PDB file of C-alpha atoms in Angstrom:
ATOM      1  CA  UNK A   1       7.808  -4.667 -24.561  1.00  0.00           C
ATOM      2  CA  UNK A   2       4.253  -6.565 -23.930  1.00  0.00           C
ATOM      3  CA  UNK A   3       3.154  -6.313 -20.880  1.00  0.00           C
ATOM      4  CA  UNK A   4       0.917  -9.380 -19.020  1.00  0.00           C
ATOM      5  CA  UNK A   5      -2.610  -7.893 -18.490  1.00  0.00           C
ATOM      6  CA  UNK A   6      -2.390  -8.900 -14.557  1.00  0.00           C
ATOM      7  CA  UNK A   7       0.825  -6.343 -14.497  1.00  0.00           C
ATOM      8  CA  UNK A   8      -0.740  -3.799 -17.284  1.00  0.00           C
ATOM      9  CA  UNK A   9      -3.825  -3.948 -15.426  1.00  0.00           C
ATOM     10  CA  UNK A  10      -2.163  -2.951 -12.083  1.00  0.00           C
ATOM     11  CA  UNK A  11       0.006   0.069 -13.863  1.00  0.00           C
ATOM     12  CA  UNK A  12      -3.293   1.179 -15.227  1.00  0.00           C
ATOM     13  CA  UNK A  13      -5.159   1.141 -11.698  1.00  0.00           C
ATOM     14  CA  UNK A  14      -2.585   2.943 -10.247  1.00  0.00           C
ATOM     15  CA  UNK A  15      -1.740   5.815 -12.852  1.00  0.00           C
ATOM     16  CA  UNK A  16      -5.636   6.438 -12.922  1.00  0.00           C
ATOM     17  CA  UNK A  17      -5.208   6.760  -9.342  1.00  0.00           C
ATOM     18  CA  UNK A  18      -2.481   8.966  -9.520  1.00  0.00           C
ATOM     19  CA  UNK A  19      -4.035  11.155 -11.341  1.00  0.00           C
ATOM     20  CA  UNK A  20      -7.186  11.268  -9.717  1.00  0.00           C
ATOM     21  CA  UNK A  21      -4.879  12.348  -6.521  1.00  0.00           C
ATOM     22  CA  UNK A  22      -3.331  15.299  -8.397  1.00  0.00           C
ATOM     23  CA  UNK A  23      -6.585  16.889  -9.763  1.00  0.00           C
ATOM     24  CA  UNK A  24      -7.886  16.584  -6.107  1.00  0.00           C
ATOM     25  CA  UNK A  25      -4.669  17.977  -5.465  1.00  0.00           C
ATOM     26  CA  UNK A  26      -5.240  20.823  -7.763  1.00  0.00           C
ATOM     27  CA  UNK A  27      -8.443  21.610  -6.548  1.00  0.00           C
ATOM     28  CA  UNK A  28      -7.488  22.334  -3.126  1.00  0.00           C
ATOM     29  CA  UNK A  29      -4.068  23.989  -4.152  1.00  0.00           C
ATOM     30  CA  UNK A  30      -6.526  26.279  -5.731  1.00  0.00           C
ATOM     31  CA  UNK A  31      -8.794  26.317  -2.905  1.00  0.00           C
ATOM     32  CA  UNK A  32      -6.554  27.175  -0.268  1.00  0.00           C
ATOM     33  CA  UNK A  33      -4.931  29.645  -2.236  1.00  0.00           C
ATOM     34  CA  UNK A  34      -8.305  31.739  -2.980  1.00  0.00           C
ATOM     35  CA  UNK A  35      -9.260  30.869   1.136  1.00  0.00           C
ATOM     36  CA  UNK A  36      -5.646  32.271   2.333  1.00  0.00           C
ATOM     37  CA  UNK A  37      -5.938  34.960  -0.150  1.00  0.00           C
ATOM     38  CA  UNK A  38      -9.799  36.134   1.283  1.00  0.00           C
ATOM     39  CA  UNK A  39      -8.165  35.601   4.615  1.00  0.00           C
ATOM     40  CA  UNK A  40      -4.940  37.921   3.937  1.00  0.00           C
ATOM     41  CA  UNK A  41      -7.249  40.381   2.418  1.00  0.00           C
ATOM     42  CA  UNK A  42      -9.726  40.459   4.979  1.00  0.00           C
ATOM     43  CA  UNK A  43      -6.377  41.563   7.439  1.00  0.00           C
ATOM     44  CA  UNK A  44      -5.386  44.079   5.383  1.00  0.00           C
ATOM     45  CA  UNK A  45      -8.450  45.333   4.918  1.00  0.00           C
ATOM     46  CA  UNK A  46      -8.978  45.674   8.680  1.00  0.00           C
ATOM     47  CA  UNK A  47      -5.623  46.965   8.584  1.00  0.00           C
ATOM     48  CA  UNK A  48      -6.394  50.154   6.318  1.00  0.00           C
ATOM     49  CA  UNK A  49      -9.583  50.617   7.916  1.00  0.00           C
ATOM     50  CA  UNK A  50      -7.776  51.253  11.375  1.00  0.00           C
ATOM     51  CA  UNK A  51      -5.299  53.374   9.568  1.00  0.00           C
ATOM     52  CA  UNK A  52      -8.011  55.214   7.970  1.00  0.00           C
ATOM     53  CA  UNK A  53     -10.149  55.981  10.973  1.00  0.00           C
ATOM     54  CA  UNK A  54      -6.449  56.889  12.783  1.00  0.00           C
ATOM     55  CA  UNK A  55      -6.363  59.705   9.715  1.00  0.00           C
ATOM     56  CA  UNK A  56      -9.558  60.556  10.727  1.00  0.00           C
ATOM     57  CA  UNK A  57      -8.855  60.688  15.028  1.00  0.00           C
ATOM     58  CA  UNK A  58      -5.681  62.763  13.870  1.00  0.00           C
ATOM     59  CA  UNK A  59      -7.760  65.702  11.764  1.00  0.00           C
ATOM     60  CA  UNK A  60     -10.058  65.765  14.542  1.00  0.00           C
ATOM     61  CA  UNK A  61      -7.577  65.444  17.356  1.00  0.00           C
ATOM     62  CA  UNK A  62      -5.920  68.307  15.392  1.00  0.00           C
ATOM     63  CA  UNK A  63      -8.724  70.690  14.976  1.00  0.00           C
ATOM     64  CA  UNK A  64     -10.242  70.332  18.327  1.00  0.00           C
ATOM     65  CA  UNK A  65      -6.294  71.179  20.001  1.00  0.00           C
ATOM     66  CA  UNK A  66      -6.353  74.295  17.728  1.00  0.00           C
ATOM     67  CA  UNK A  67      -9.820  74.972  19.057  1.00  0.00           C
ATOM     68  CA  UNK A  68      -8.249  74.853  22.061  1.00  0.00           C
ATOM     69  CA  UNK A  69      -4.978  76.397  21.488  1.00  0.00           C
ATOM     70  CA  UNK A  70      -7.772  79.789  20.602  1.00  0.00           C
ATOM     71  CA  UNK A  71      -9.461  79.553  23.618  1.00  0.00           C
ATOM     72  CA  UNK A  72      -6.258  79.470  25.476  1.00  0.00           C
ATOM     73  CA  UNK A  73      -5.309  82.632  24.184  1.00  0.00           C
ATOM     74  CA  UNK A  74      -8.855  84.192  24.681  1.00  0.00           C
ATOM     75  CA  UNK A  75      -8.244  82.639  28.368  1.00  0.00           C
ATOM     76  CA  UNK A  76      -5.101  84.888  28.719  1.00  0.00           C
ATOM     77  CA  UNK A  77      -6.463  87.763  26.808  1.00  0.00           C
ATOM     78  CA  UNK A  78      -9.344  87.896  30.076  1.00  0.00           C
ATOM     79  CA  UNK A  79      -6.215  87.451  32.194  1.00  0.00           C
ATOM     80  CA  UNK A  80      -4.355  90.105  30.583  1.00  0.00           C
ATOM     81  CA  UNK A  81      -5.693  93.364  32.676  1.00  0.00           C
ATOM     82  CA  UNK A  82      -5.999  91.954  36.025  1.00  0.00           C
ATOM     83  CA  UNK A  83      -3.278  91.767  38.893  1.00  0.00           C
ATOM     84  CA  UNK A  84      -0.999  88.822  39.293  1.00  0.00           C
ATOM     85  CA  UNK A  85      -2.219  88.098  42.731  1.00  0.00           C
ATOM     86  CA  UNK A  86      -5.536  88.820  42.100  1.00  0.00           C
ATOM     87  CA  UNK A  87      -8.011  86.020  42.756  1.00  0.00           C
ATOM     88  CA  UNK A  88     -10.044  84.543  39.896  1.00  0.00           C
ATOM     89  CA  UNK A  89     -13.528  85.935  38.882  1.00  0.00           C
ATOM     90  CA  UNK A  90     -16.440  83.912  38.338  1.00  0.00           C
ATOM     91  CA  UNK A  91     -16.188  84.788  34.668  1.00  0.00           C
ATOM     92  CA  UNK A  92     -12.447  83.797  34.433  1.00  0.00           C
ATOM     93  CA  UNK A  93     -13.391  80.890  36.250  1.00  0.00           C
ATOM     94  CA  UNK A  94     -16.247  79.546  33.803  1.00  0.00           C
ATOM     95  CA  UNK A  95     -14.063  80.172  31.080  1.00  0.00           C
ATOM     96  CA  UNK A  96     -10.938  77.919  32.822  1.00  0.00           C
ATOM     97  CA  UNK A  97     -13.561  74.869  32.929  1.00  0.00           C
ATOM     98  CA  UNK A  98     -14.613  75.620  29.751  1.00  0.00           C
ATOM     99  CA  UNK A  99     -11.236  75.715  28.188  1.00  0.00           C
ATOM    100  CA  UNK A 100     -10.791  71.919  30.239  1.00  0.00           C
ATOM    101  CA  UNK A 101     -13.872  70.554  29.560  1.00  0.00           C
ATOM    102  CA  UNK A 102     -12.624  70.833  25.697  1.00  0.00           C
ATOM    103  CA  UNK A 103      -8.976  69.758  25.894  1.00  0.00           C
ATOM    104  CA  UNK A 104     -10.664  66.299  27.536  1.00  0.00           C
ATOM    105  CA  UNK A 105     -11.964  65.146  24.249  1.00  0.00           C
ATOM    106  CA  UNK A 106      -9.281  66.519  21.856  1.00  0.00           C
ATOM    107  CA  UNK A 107      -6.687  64.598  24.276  1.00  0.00           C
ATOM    108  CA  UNK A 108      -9.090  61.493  23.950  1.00  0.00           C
ATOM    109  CA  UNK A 109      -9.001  61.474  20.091  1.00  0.00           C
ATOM    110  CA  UNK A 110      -5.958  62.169  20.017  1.00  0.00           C
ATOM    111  CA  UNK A 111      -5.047  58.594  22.138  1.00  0.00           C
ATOM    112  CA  UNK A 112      -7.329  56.639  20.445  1.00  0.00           C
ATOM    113  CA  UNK A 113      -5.597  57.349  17.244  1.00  0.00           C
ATOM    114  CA  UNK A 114      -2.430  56.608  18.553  1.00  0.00           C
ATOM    115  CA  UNK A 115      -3.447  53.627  19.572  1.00  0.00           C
ATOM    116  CA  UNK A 116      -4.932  53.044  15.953  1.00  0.00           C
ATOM    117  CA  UNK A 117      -1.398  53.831  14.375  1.00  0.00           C
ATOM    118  CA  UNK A 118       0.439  51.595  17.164  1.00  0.00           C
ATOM    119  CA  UNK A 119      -2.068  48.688  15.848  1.00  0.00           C
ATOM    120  CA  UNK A 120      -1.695  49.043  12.293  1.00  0.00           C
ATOM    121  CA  UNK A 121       2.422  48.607  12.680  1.00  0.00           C
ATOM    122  CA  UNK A 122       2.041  45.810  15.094  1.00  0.00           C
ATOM    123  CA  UNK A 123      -0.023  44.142  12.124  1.00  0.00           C
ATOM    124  CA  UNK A 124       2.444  45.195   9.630  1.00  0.00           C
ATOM    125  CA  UNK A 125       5.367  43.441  12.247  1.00  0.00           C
ATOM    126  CA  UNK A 126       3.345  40.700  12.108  1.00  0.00           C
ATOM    127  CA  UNK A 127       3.374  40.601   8.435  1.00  0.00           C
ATOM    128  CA  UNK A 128       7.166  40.901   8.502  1.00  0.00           C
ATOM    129  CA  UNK A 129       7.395  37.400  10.256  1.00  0.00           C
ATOM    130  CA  UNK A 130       6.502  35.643   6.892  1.00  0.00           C
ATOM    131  CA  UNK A 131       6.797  37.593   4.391  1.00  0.00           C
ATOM    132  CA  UNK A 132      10.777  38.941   4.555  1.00  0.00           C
ATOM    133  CA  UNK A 133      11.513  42.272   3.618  1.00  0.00           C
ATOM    134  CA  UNK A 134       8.440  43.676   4.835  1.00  0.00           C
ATOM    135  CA  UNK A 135       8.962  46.641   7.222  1.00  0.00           C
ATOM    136  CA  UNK A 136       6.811  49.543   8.583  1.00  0.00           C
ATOM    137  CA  UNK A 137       8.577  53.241   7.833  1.00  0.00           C
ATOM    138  CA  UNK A 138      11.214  54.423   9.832  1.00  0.00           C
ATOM    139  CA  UNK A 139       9.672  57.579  11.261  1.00  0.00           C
ATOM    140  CA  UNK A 140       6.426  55.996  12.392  1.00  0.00           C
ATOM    141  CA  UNK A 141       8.125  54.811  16.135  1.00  0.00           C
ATOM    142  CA  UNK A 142       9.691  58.055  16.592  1.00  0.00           C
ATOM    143  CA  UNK A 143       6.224  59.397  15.726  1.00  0.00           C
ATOM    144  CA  UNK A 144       4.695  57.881  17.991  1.00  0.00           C
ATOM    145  CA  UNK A 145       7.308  58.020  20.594  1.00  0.00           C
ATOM    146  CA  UNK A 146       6.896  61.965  20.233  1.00  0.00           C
ATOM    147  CA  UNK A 147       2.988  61.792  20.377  1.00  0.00           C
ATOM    148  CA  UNK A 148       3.230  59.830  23.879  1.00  0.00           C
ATOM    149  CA  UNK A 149       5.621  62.462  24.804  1.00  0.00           C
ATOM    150  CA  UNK A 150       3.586  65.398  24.229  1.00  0.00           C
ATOM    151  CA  UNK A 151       0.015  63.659  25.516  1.00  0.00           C
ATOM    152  CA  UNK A 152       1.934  63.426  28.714  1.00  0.00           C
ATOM    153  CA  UNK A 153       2.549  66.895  28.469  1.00  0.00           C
ATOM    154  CA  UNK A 154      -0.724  67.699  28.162  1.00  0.00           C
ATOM    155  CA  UNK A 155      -2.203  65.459  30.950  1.00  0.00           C
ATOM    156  CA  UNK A 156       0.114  67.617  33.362  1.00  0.00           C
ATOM    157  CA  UNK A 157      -0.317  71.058  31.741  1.00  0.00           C
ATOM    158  CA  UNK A 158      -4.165  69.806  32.486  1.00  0.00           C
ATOM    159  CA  UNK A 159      -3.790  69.161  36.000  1.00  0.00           C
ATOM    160  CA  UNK A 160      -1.403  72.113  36.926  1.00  0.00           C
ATOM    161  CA  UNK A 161      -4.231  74.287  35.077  1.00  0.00           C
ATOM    162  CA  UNK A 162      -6.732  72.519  36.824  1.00  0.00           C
ATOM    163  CA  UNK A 163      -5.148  73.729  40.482  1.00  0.00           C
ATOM    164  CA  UNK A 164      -4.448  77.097  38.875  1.00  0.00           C
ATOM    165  CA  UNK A 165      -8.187  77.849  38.859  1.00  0.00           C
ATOM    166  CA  UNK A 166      -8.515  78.126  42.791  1.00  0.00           C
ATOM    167  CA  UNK A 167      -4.976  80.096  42.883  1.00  0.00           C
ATOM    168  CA  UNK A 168      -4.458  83.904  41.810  1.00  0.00           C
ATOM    169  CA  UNK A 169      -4.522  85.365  38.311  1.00  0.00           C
ATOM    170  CA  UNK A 170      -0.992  85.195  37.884  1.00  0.00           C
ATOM    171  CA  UNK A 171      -0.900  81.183  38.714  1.00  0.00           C
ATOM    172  CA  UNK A 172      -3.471  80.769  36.105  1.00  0.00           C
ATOM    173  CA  UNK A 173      -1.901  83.017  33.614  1.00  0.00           C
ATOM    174  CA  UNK A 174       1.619  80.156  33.652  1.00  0.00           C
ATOM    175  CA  UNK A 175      -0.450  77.453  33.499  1.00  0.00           C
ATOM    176  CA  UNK A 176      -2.995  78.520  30.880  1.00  0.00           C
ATOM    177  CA  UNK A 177       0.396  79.661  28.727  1.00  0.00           C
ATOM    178  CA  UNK A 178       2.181  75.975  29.796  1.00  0.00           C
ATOM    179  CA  UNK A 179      -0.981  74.620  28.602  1.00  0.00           C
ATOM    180  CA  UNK A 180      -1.033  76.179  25.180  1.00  0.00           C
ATOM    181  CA  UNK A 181       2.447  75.205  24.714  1.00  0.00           C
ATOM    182  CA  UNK A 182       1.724  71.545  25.450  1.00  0.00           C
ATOM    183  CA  UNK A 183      -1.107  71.955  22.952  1.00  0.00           C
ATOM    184  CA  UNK A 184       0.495  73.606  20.107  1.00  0.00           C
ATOM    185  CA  UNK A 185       3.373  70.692  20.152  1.00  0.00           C
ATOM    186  CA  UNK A 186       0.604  68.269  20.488  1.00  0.00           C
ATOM    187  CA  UNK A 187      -0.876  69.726  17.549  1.00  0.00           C
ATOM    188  CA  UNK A 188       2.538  69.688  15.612  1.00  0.00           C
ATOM    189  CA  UNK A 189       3.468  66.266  16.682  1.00  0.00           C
ATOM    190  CA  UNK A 190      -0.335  65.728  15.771  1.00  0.00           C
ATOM    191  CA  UNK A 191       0.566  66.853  12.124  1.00  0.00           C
ATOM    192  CA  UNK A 192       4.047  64.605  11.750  1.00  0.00           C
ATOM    193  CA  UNK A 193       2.126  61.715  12.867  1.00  0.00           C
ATOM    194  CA  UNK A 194      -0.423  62.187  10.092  1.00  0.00           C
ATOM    195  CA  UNK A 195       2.469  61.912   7.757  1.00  0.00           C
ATOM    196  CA  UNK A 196       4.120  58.999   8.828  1.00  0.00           C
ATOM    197  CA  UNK A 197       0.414  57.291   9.141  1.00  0.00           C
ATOM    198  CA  UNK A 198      -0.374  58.273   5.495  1.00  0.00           C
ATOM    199  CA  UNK A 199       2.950  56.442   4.672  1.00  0.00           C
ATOM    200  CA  UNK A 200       2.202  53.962   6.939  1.00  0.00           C
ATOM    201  CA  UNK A 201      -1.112  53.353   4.779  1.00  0.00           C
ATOM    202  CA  UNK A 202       0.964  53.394   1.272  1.00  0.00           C
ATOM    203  CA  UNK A 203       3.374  50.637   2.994  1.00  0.00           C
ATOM    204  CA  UNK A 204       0.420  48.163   3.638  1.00  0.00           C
ATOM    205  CA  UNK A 205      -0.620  48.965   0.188  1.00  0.00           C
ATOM    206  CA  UNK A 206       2.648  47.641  -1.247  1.00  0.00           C
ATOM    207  CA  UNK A 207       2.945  44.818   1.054  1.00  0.00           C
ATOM    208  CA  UNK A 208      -0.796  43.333   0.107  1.00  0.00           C
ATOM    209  CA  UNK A 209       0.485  43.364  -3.390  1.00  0.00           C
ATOM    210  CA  UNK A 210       3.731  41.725  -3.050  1.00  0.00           C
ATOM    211  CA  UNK A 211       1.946  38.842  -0.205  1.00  0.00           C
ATOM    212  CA  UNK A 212      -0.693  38.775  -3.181  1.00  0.00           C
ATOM    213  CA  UNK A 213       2.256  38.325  -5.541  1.00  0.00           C
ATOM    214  CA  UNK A 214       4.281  35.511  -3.316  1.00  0.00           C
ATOM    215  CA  UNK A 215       0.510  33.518  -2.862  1.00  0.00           C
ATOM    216  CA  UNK A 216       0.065  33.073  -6.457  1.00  0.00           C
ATOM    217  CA  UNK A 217       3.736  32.438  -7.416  1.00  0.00           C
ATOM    218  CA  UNK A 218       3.599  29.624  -4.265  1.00  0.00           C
ATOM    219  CA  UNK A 219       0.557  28.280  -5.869  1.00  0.00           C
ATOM    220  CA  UNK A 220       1.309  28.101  -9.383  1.00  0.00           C
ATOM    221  CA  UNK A 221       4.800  26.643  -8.643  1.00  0.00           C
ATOM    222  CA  UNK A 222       2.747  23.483  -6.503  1.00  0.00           C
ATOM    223  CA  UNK A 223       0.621  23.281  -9.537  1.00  0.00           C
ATOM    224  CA  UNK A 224       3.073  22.827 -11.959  1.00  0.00           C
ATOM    225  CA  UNK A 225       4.763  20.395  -9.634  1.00  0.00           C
ATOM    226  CA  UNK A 226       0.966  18.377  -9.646  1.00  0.00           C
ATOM    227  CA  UNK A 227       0.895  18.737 -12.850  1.00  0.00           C
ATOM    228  CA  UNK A 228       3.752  17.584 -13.720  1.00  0.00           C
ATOM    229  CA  UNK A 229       3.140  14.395 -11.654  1.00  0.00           C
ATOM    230  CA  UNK A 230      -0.356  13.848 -13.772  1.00  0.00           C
ATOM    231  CA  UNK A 231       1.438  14.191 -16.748  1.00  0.00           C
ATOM    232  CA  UNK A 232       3.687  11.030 -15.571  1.00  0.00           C
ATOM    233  CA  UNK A 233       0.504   9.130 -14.496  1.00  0.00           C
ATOM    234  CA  UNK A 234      -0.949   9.856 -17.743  1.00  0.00           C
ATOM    235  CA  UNK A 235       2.067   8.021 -19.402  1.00  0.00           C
ATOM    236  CA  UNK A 236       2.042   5.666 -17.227  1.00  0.00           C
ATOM    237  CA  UNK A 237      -1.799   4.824 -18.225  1.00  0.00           C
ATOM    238  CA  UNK A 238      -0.700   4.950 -21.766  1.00  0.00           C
ATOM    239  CA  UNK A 239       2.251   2.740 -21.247  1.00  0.00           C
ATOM    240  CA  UNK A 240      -0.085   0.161 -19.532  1.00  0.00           C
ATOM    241  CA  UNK A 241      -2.477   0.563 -22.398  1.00  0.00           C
ATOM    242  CA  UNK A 242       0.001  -0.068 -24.938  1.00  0.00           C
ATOM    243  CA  UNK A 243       1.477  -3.190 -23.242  1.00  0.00           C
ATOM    244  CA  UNK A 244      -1.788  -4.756 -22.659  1.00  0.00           C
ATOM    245  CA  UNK A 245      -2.334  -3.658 -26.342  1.00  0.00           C
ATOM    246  CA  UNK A 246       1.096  -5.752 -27.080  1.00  0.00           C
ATOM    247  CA  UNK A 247      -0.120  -8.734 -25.217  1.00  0.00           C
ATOM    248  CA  UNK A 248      -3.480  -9.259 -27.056  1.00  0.00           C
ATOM    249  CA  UNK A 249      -1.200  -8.818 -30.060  1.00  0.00           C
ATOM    250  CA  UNK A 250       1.011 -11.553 -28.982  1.00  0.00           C
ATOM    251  CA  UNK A 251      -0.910 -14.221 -28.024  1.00  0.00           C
ATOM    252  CA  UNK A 252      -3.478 -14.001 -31.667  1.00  0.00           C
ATOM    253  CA  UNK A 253      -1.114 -16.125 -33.496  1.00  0.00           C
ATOM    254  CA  UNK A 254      -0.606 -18.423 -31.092  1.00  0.00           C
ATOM    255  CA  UNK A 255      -4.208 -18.892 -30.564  1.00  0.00           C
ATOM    256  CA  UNK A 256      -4.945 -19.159 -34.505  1.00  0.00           C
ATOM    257  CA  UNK A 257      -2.047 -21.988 -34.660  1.00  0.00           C
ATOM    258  CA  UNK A 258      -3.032 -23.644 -31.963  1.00  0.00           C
ATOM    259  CA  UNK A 259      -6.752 -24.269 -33.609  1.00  0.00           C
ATOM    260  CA  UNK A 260      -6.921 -27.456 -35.796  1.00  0.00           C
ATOM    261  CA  UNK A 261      -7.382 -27.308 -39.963  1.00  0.00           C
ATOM    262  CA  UNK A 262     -10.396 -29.619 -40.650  1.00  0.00           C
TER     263      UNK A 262
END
């Protein structure tokens, strides 16, 4: 059906416009999808790089309370010959600050990769929120439930062995075995935790894939909507061509018999 060129005109201004709004839509579909995916991967990446460094702080947590669990035994060896209720000597003594001085640092490692597995499943809860499904392992809380557990252990063993030093032989000889006690289960809790980190660190692996997966299945599905919306613009256009097309066609004849024979 012709179309006047005032209306084909107007169809034709506003299909162009259309479409110019979905390519701009397009673009940024595409641009916010590559920002939110350099955003996303930026968190994960901090993500693994805390759980990485916590892998670390848990092999060196571990060997320095094994280094420690040896010079507890050395420390009861020296005990070994002399009298419950004998008082310390100098060289027992040195070797009781010693044997402190070093469970200070292995304790301290041993927090700050706790703390570095606690942050990595608060991220991954975080995840959860918007992205359903999503859910750290189960044996990572109880994990690190068990790791405060024995640090707490230790912290007291520490002080009790700490008192122990200005007591007799025998005083020292409990605490120094309380103490390696504490530290073997802090090295075996030490050792779980590693495992539930390391599958911890597979998790977040999975998870960046599927979020990766879900931000490209959101963004093509808003494309093809745009899309689809330019490809009715474009007919529109086309209709508005054709009708103006119609028009010209229309009026020729009545133009050519309107014009007077000579």
């Amino acid at each position: 059906m012709p179309l006047g060129r005032l209306t084909a005109g107007v169809l034709q201004l506003l299909g162009l416009a259309g479409l110019i709004v979905c390519i701009a839509l397009m673009i940024g579909i595409l641009a916010g999808r590559a920002w939110i995916g350099v955003a996303v991967g930026d968190g994960f990446t901090t993500v693994e790089t805390t759980i990485s460094d916590g892998l670390a702080g848990i092999d060196e947590a571990t060997a320095r309370l094994t280094d420690g669990r040896a010079a507890l035994g050395q420390l009861l060896d020296d005990l070994g010959p002399l009298p419950s209720t004998s008082p310390i000597p100098a060289a027992v003594a040195a070797r009781i600050t010693q044997v402190v001085d070093a469970a200070g640092p292995a304790r301290d490692r041993f927090v700050e990769a706790r703390s570095q597995a606690q942050a990595a499943v608060g991220y991954l809860q975080l995840v959860s929120r918007v992205a359903p499904g999503v859910e750290a392992p189960t044996g990572i809380s109880d994990a690190l439930t068990n790791a405060g557990d024995r640090l707490a252990r230790i912290d007291s063993a520490l002080v009790t062995l700490r008192g122990a030093a200005r007591a007799t032989a025998g005083d020292v000889a409990a605490a120094a075995t309380g103490m390696r006690d504490a530290v073997s289960n802090a090295a075996d809790s030490a050792a779980g935790l590693r495992t539930e980190v390391d599958r911890l660190r597979t998790r977040v692996g999975d998870v960046r894939t599927s979020v990766d997966r879900v931000l490209w299945i959101s963004a093509g599905a808003l494309l093809l909507v745009v899309g689809y919306v330019a490809l009715l613009n474009l007919l529109v256009i086309w209709l508005a061509r054709r009708g103006r097309r119609a028009a010209a066609v229309g009026h020729g004849p009545a133009v050519l018999e309107a014009t007077p024979r000579p």
